[in-house]
Coordinates of C-alpha atoms in Angstrom, one line a residue:
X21 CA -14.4 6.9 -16.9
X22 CA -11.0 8.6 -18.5
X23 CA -7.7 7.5 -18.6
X24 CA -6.8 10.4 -16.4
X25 CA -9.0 9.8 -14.0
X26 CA -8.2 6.2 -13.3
X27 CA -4.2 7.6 -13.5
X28 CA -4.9 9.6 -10.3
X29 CA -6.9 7.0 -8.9
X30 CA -4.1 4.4 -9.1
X31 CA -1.8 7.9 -7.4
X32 CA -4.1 8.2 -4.2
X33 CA -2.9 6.6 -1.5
X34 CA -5.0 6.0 1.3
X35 CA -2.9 5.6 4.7
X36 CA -2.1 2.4 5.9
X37 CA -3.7 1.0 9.2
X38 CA -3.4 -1.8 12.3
X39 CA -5.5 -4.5 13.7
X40 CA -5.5 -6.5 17.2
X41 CA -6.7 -9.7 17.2
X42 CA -10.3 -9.9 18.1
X43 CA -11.7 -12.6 16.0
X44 CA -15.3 -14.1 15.5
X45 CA -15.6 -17.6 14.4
X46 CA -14.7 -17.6 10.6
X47 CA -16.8 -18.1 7.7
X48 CA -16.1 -21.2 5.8
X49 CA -15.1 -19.3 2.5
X50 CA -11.7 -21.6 2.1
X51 CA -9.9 -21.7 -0.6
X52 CA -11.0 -24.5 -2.7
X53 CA -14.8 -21.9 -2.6
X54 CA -12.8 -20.3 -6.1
X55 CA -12.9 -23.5 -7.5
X56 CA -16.3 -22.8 -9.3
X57 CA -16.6 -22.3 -13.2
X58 CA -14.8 -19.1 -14.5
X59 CA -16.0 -18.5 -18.2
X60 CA -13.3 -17.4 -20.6
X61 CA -12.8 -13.5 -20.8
X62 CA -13.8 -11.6 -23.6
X63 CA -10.9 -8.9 -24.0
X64 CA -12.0 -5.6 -26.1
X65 CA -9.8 -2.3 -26.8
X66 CA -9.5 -0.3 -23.3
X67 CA -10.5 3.1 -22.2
X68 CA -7.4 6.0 -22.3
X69 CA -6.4 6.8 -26.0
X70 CA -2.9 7.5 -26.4
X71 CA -2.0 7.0 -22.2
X72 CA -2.7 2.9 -22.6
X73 CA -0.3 0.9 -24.7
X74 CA -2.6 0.3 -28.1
X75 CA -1.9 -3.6 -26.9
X76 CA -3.6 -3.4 -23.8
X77 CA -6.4 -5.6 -23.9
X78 CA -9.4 -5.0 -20.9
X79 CA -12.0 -7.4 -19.5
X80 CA -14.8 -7.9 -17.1
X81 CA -14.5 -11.3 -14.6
X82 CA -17.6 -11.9 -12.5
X83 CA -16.4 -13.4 -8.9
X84 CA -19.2 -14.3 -6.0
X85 CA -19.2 -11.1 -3.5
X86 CA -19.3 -13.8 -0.9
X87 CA -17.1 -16.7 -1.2
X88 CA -19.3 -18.3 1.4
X89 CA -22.1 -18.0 -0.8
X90 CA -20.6 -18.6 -4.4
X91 CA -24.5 -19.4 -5.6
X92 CA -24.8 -15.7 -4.5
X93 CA -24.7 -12.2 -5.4
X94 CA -22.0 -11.4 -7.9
X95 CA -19.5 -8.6 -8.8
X96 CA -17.5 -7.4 -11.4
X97 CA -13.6 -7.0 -11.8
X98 CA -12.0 -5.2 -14.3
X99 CA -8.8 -7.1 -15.4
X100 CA -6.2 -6.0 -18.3
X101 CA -3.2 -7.7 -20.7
X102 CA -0.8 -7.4 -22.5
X103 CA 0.1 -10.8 -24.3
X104 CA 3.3 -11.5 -24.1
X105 CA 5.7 -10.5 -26.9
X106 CA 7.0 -13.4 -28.4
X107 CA 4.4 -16.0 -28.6
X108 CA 6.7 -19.1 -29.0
X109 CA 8.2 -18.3 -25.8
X110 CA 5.6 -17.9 -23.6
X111 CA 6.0 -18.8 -20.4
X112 CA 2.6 -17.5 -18.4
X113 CA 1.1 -15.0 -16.4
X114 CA 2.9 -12.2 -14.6
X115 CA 0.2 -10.5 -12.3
X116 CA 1.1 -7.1 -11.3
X117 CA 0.2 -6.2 -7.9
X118 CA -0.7 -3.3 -6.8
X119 CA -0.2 -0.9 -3.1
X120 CA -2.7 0.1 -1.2
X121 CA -4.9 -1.0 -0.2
X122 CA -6.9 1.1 -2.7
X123 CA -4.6 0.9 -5.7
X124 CA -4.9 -0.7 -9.0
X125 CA -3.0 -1.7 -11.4
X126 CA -5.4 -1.4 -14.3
X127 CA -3.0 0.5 -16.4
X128 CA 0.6 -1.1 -15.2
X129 CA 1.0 -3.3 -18.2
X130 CA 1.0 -0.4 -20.2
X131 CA 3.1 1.5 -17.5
X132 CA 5.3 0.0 -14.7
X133 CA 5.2 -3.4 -16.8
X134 CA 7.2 -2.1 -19.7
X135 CA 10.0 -1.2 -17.2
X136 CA 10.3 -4.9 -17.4
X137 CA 13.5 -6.6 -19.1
X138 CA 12.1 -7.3 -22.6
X139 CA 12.9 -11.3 -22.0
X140 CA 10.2 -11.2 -19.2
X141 CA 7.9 -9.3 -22.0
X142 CA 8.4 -11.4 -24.2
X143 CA 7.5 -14.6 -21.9
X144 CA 4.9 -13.5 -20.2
X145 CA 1.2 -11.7 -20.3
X146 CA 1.8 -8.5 -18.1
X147 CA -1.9 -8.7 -15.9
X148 CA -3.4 -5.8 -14.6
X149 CA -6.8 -5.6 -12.7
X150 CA -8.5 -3.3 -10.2
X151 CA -9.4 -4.6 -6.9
X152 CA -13.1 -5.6 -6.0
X153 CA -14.4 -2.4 -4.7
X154 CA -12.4 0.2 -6.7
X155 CA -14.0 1.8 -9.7
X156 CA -14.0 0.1 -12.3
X157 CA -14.5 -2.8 -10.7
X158 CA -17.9 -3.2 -8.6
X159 CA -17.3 0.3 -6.6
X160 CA -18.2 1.3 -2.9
X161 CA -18.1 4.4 -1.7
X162 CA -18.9 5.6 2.0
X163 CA -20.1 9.0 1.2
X164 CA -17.3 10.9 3.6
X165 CA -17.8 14.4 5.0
X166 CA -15.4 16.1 2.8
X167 CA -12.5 17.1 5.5
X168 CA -12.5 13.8 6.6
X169 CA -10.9 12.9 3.0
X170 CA -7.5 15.1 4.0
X171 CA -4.6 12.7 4.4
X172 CA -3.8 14.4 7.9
X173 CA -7.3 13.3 8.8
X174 CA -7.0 10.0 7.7
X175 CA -3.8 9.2 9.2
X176 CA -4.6 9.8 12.9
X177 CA -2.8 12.2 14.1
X178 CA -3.5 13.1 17.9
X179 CA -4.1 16.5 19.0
X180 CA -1.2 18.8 19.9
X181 CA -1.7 18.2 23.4
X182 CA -1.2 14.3 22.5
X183 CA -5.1 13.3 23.1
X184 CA -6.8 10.8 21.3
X185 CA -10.2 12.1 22.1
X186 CA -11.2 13.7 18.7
X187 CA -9.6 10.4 16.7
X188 CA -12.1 8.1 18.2
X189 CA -15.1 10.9 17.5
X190 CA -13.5 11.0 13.7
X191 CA -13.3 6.7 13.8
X192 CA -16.8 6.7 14.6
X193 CA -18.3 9.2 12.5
X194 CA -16.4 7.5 9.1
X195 CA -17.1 4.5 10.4
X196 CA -20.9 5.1 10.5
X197 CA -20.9 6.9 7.2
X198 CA -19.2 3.5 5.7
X199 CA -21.8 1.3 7.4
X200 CA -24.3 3.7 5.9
X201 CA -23.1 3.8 2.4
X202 CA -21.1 1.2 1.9
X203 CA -23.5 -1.6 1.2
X204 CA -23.2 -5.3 1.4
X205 CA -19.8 -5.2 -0.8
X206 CA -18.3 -3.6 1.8
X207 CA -18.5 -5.8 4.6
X208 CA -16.5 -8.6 1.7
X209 CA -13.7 -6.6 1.3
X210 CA -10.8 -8.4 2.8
X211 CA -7.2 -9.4 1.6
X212 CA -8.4 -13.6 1.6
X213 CA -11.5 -12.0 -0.4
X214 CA -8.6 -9.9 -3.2
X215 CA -6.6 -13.7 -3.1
X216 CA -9.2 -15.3 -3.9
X217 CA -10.4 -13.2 -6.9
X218 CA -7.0 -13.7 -8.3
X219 CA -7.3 -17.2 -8.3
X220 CA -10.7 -17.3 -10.2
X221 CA -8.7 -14.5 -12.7
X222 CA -6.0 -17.5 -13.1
X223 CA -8.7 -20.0 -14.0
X224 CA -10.4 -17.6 -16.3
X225 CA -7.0 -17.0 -18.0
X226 CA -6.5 -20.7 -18.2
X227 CA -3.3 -20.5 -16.4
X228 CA -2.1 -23.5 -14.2
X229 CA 0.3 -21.3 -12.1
X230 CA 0.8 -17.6 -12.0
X231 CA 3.3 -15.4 -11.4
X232 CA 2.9 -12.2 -9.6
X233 CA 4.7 -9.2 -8.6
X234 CA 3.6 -7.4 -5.7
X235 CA 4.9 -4.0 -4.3
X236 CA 4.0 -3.0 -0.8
X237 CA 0.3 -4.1 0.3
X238 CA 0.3 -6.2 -3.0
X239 CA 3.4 -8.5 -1.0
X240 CA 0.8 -9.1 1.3
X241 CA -2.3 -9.9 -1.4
X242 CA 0.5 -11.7 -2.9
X243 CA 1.6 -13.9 0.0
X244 CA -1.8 -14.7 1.1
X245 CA -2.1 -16.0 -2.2
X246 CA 0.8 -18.2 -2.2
X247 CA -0.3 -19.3 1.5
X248 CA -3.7 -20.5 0.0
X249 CA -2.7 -21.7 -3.8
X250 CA 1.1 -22.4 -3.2
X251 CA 0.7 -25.2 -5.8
X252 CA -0.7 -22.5 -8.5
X253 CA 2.9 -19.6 -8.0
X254 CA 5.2 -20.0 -10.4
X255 CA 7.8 -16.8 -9.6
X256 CA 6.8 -14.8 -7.2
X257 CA 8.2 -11.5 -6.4
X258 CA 7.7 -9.1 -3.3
X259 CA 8.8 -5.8 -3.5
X260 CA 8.7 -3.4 -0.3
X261 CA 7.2 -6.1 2.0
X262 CA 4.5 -5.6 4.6
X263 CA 4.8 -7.0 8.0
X264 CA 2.4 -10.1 8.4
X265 CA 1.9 -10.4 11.6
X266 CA -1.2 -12.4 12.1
X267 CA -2.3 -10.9 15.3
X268 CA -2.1 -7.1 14.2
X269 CA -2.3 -7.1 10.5
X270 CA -2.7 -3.9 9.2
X271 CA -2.0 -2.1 13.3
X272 CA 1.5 -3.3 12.6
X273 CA 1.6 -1.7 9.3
X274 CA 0.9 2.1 10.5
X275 CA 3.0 1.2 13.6
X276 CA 5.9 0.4 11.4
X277 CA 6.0 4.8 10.4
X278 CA 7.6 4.7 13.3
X279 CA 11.2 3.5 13.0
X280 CA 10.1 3.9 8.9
X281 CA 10.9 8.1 9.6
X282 CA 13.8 7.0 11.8
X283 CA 15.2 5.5 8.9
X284 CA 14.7 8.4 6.3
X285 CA 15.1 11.2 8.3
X286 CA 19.1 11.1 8.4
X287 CA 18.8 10.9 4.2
X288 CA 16.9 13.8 4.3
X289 CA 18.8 15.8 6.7
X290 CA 22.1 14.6 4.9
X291 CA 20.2 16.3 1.0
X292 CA 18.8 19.1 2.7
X293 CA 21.8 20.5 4.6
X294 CA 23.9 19.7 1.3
X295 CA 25.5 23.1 -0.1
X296 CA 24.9 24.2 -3.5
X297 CA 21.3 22.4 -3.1
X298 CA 18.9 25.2 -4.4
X299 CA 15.9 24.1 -1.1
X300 CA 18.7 23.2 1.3
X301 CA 17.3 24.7 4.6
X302 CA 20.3 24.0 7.2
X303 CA 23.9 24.3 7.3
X304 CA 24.4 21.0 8.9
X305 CA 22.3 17.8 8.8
X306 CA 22.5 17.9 12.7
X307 CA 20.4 21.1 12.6
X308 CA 17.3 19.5 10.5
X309 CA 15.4 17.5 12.9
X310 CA 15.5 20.2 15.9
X311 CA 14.2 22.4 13.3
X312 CA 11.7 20.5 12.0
X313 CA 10.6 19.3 15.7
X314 CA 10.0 23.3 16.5
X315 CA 8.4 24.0 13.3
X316 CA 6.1 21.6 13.6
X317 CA 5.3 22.5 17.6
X318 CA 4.8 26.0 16.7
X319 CA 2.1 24.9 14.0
X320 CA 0.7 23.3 16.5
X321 CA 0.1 26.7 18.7
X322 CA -0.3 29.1 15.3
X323 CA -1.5 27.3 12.0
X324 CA -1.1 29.4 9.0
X325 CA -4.3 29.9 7.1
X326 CA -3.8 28.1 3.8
X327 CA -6.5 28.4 1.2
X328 CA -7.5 25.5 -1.3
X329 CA -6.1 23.0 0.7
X330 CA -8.0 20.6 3.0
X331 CA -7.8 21.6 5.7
X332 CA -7.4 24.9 5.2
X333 CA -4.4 25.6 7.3
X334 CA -0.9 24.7 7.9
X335 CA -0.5 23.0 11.3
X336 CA 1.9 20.7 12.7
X337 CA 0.1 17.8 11.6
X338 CA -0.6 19.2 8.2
X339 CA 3.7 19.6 8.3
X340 CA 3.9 16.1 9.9
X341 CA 1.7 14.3 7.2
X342 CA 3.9 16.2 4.6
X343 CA 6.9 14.8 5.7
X344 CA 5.7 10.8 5.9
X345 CA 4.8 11.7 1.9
X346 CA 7.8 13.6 1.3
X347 CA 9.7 10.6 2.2
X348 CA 8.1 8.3 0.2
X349 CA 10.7 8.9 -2.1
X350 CA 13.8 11.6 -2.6
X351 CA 12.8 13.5 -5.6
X352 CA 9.8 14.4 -3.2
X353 CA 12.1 15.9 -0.6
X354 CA 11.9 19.6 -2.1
X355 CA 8.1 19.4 -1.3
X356 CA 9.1 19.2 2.1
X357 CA 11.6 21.6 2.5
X358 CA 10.2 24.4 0.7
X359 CA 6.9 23.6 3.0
X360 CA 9.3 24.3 6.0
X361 CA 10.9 27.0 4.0
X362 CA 7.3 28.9 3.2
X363 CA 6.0 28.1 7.1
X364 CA 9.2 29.3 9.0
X365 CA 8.5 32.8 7.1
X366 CA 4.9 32.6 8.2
X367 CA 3.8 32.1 4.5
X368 CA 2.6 28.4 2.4
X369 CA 2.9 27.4 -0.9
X370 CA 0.3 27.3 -3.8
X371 CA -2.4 24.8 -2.3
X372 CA -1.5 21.0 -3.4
X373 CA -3.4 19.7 -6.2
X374 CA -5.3 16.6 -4.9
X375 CA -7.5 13.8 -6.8
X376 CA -11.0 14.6 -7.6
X377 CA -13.2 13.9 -4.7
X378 CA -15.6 11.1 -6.3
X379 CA -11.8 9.1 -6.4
X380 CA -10.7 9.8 -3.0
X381 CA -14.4 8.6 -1.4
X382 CA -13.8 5.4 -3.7
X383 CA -9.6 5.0 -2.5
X384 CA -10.6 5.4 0.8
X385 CA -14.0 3.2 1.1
X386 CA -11.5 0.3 -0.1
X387 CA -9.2 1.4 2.1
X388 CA -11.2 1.3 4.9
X389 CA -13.1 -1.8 4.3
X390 CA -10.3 -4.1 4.1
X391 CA -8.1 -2.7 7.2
X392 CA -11.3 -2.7 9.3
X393 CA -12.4 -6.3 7.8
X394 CA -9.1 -8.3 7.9
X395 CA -9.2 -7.9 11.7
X396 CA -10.6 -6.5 14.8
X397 CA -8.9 -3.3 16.0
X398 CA -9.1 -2.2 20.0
X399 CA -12.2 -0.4 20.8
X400 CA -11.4 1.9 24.1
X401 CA -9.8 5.1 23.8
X402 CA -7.9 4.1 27.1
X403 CA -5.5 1.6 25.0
X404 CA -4.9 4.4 21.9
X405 CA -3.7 6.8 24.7
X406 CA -1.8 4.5 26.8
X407 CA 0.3 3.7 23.4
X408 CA 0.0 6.9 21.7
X409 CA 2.0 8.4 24.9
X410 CA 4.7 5.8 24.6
X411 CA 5.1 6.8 20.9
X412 CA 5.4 10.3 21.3
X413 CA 8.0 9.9 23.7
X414 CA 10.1 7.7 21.6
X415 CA 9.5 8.7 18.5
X416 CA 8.7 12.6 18.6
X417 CA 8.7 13.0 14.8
X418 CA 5.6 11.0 14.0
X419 CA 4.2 12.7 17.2
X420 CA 1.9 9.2 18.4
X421 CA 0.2 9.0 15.0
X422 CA 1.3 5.8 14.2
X423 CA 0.3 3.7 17.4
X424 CA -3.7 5.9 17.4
X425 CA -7.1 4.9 16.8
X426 CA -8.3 5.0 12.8
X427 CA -11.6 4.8 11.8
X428 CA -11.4 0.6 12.3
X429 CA -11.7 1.2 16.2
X430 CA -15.1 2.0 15.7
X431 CA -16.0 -0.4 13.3
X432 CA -19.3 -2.0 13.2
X433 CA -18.4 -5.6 11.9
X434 CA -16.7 -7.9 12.9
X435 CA -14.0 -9.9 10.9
X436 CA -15.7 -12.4 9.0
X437 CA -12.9 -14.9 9.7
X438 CA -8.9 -15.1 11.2
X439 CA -6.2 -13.6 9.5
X440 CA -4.6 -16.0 7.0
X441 CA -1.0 -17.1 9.2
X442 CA 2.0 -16.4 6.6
X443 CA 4.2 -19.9 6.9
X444 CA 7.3 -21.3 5.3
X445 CA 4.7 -24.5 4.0
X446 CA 4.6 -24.2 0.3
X447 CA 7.0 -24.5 -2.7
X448 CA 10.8 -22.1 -2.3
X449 CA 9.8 -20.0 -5.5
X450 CA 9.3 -16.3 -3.2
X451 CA 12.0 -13.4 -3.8
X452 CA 11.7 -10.4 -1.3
X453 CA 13.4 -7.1 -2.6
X454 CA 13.4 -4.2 0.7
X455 CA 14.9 -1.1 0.2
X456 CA 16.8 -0.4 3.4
X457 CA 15.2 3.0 4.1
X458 CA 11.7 2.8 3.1
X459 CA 9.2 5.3 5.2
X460 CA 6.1 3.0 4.5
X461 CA 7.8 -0.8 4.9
X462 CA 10.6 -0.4 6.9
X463 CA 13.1 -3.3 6.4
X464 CA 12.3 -3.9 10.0
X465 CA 8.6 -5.1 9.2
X466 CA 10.3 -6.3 5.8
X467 CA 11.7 -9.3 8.1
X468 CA 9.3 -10.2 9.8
X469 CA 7.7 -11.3 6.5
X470 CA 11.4 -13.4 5.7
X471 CA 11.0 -14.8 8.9
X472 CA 7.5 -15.6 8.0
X473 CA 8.4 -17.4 4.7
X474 CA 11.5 -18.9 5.7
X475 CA 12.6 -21.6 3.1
X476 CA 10.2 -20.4 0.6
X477 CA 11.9 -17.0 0.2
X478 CA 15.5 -15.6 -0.3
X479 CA 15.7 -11.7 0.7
X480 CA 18.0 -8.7 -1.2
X481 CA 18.2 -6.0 0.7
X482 CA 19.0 -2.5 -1.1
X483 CA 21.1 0.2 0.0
X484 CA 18.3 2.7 -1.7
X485 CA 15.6 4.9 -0.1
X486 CA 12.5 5.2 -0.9
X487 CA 9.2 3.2 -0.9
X488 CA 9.4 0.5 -3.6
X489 CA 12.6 -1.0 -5.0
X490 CA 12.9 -3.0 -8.0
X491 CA 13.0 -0.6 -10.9
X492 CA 12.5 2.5 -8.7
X493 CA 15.0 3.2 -7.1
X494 CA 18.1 2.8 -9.9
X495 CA 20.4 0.2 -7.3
X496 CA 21.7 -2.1 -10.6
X497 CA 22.6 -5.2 -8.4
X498 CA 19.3 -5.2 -7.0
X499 CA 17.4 -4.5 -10.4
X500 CA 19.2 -7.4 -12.3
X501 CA 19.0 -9.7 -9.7
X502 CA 15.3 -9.6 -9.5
X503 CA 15.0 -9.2 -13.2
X504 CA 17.0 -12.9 -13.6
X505 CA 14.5 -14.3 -11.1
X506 CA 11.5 -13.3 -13.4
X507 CA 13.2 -14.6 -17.1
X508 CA 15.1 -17.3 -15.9
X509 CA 13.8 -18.3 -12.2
X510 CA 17.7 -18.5 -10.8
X511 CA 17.9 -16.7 -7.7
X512 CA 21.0 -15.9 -5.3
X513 CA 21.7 -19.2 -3.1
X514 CA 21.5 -17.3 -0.1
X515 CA 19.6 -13.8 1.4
X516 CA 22.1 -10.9 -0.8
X517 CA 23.0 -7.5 0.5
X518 CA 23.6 -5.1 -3.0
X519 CA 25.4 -1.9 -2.0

């Protein structure tokens, strides 16, 4: 597999999703089952040329597919390094943590990790590794009817008229393709299952404790871990936090677009009203969202034919789904507004490049597997409507998508055990950085996770948009205070607000 290929791989991002809590009586995977023997890695030179870091150093870790059966089959992970820079300082083990789920972050020591302040290089290994299920790693793949890979498919968007009917005949036809061709592997991917990994990656490392930063999803991987092994964190840093509700999960996490648009819109309004801005598409900011709101309604009665793309047209949901992505950060704005620009003339754009397709059925099969494993989602159609209706009326931007039915309400397993309960029970070593206006993890659903944590954690909030803060966004205060956490472990005394 090339460089490139895992590069747009680690890009996809397969929509996040919710859960109600329907549990069976969990397995007895714990976890003390990663305590089993975890032979040294052998590191060789990694795949990539001249896009990896020459230092980057790659591995293979076998880990049981079934923690309830370690004896059992087993699976591969695929796990990089970078040893630290200054051997007579090391300190440990940063993990880097990656989105999703269905990201990796195979390549970030060589990438997002040399961001880092060098006296956190020089300290500490920058670890990589790609979830279990996503190629490289021991790969599943549902073998997905090819429309039902666009994003506006994925996310569930209702039907113009607001009905939910032709989600729930999408949930079950993905659904059935995944039980199909997803094999055993998929019915053990779970966030406990990713922890758990991680922990036999520490032993294998020889690491006592382990540091870790995760960024959206990966705060969640990351504080199941420290709610299973708190004894075995060292620093632990969550960057764009997921909500971790126990009793919705991932439900709360597609919910959470909601007020996430809410938040962003104004920004966007605010740049693309702005004069002398060479995509600016209103005189005043005030104009923006009526505009957008009838754009997207008359997509809904006239698509625009729009070949290449999947699907191959521009309707309203095609415009919504644009603007969730759009938002994911400013410098994607343009996208947006020349979209609006192009469709208000009754014209579209050059057809957006996407990731090949063998990637998307692999981002999407992990993706799938853990939102529909970690818990059970609402099976009728009668409860999607009943809260689909209440979401259009309150939030008529994201037009109900956010409270509907994804593939998991037709989901043919059943969790294989509860939710693991985020708690403050564990050692105060956890800092939380939340941008205030972040489409994907609102700060809303951002404190529900400091609530969550409570002594363990001290929270900065930054005044930033965009999805993912701590060397993303350029906010100074917020940058330096996390970067002291990771060399030094001092954090602020008390939750910090940086302007």
């Amino acid at each position: 597999m090339t460089q490139r290929t895992r590069t747009i791989r680690n890009a996809a991002i397969v929509g996040v999703s919710t859960a109600l809590l329907g549990i069976t009586a969990p397995v007895t995977a714990t976890a003390s089952a990663t305590a089993g023997p975890s032979k040294p890695l052998t590191w060789t030179g990694c795949e990539g040329g001249g896009t990896v870091d020459p230092r980057q150093q790659c591995a293979t870790l076998q880990v049981p597919m079934d923690y309830a059966d370690p004896a059992g089959p087993l699976i591969d992970i695929a796990v990089s390094r970078i040893p630290a820079e200054n051997p007579d300082a090391r300190r440990g083990a940063l993990f880097l943590i990656a989105g999703g789920p269905g990201g990796s972050s195979l390549n970030d020591p060589s990438k997002k990790g040399q961001k880092l302040p060098q006296e956190v290089r020089d300290t500490h290994d920058l670890i990589g590794f790609a979830p279990r299920g996503l190629a490289p790693s021991t790969a599943v793949d549902c073998g997905l009817e090819y429309g039902d890979l666009a994003t506006s498919k994925l996310r569930p968007w209702p039907a113009p008229d607001g009905s939910v009917d032709g989600n729930m005949v999408t949930a079950r036809r993905m659904a059935d393709a995944c039980a199909r061709g997803g094999g055993e592997l998929m019915r053990h991917l779970s966030t406990a299952n990713e922890a758990r990994d991680i922990d036999r990656l520490r032993a294998a490392l020889g690491e006592r404790k382990i540091s870790a930063w995760g960024v959206s999803y990966g705060t969640y991987v990351s504080a199941v871990y420290a709610q299973l092994f708190p004894h075995r964190t060292d620093r632990i840093v969550l960057d764009s936090l997921d909500n971790p509700d126990p009793t919705r999960v991932n439900r709360a996490w597609l919910a959470a677009h909601e007020q996430g648009v809410e938040d962003v819109f104004p920004h966007f309004a605010a740049w693309a009203s702005q004069p002398g801005n060479p995509d600016r598409i209103a005189r005043e900011a005030a104009d923006v969202r009526p505009m957008f709101l009838r754009l997207a309604a008359r997509l809904d009665r006239e698509p625009i034919p729009w070949p290449g793309a999947n699907p191959e047209e521009l309707n309203g949901n095609v415009l919504r789904q644009t603007m969730l992505d759009s938002f994911a950060s400013p410098s994607r704005y343009p996208t947006l507004a020349k979209l609006m620009v192009a469709a208000r003339q009754g014209t579209v754009p050059p057809a957006p490049a996407g990731p090949p397709e063998a990637v998307l059925q692999n981002v999407t099969a992990v993706g799938a597997g853990v939102l529909c494993n970690d818990v059970a989602w609402p099976k009728s159609a009668a409860v999607y409507q009943k809260d689909v209706t209440v979401s259009r009326a309150k939030y008529p931007l994201t037009a109900g998508m956010p409270r509907n039915a994804m593939l998991c309400a037709a989901w043919p397993y059943p969790p294989r055990e509860a939710p693991v309960r985020i708690t403050d029970r564990g050692p105060s070593n956890i800092l939380l950085v939340q941008n205030e206006r972040d489409v994907n993890t609102p700060l809303s659903g951002a404190l529900q996770m400091r609530e969550a944590l409570g002594r363990r954690a001290v929270m900065v909030t930054v005044d930033s948009t965009g999805h993912d803060a701590y060397l993303a966004e350029g906010n100074a205060c917020g940058d330096r205070t996390v970067s002291r956490f990771l060399a030094t472990g001092e954090r602020p005394g008390a939750d910090t607000y940086c302007g």
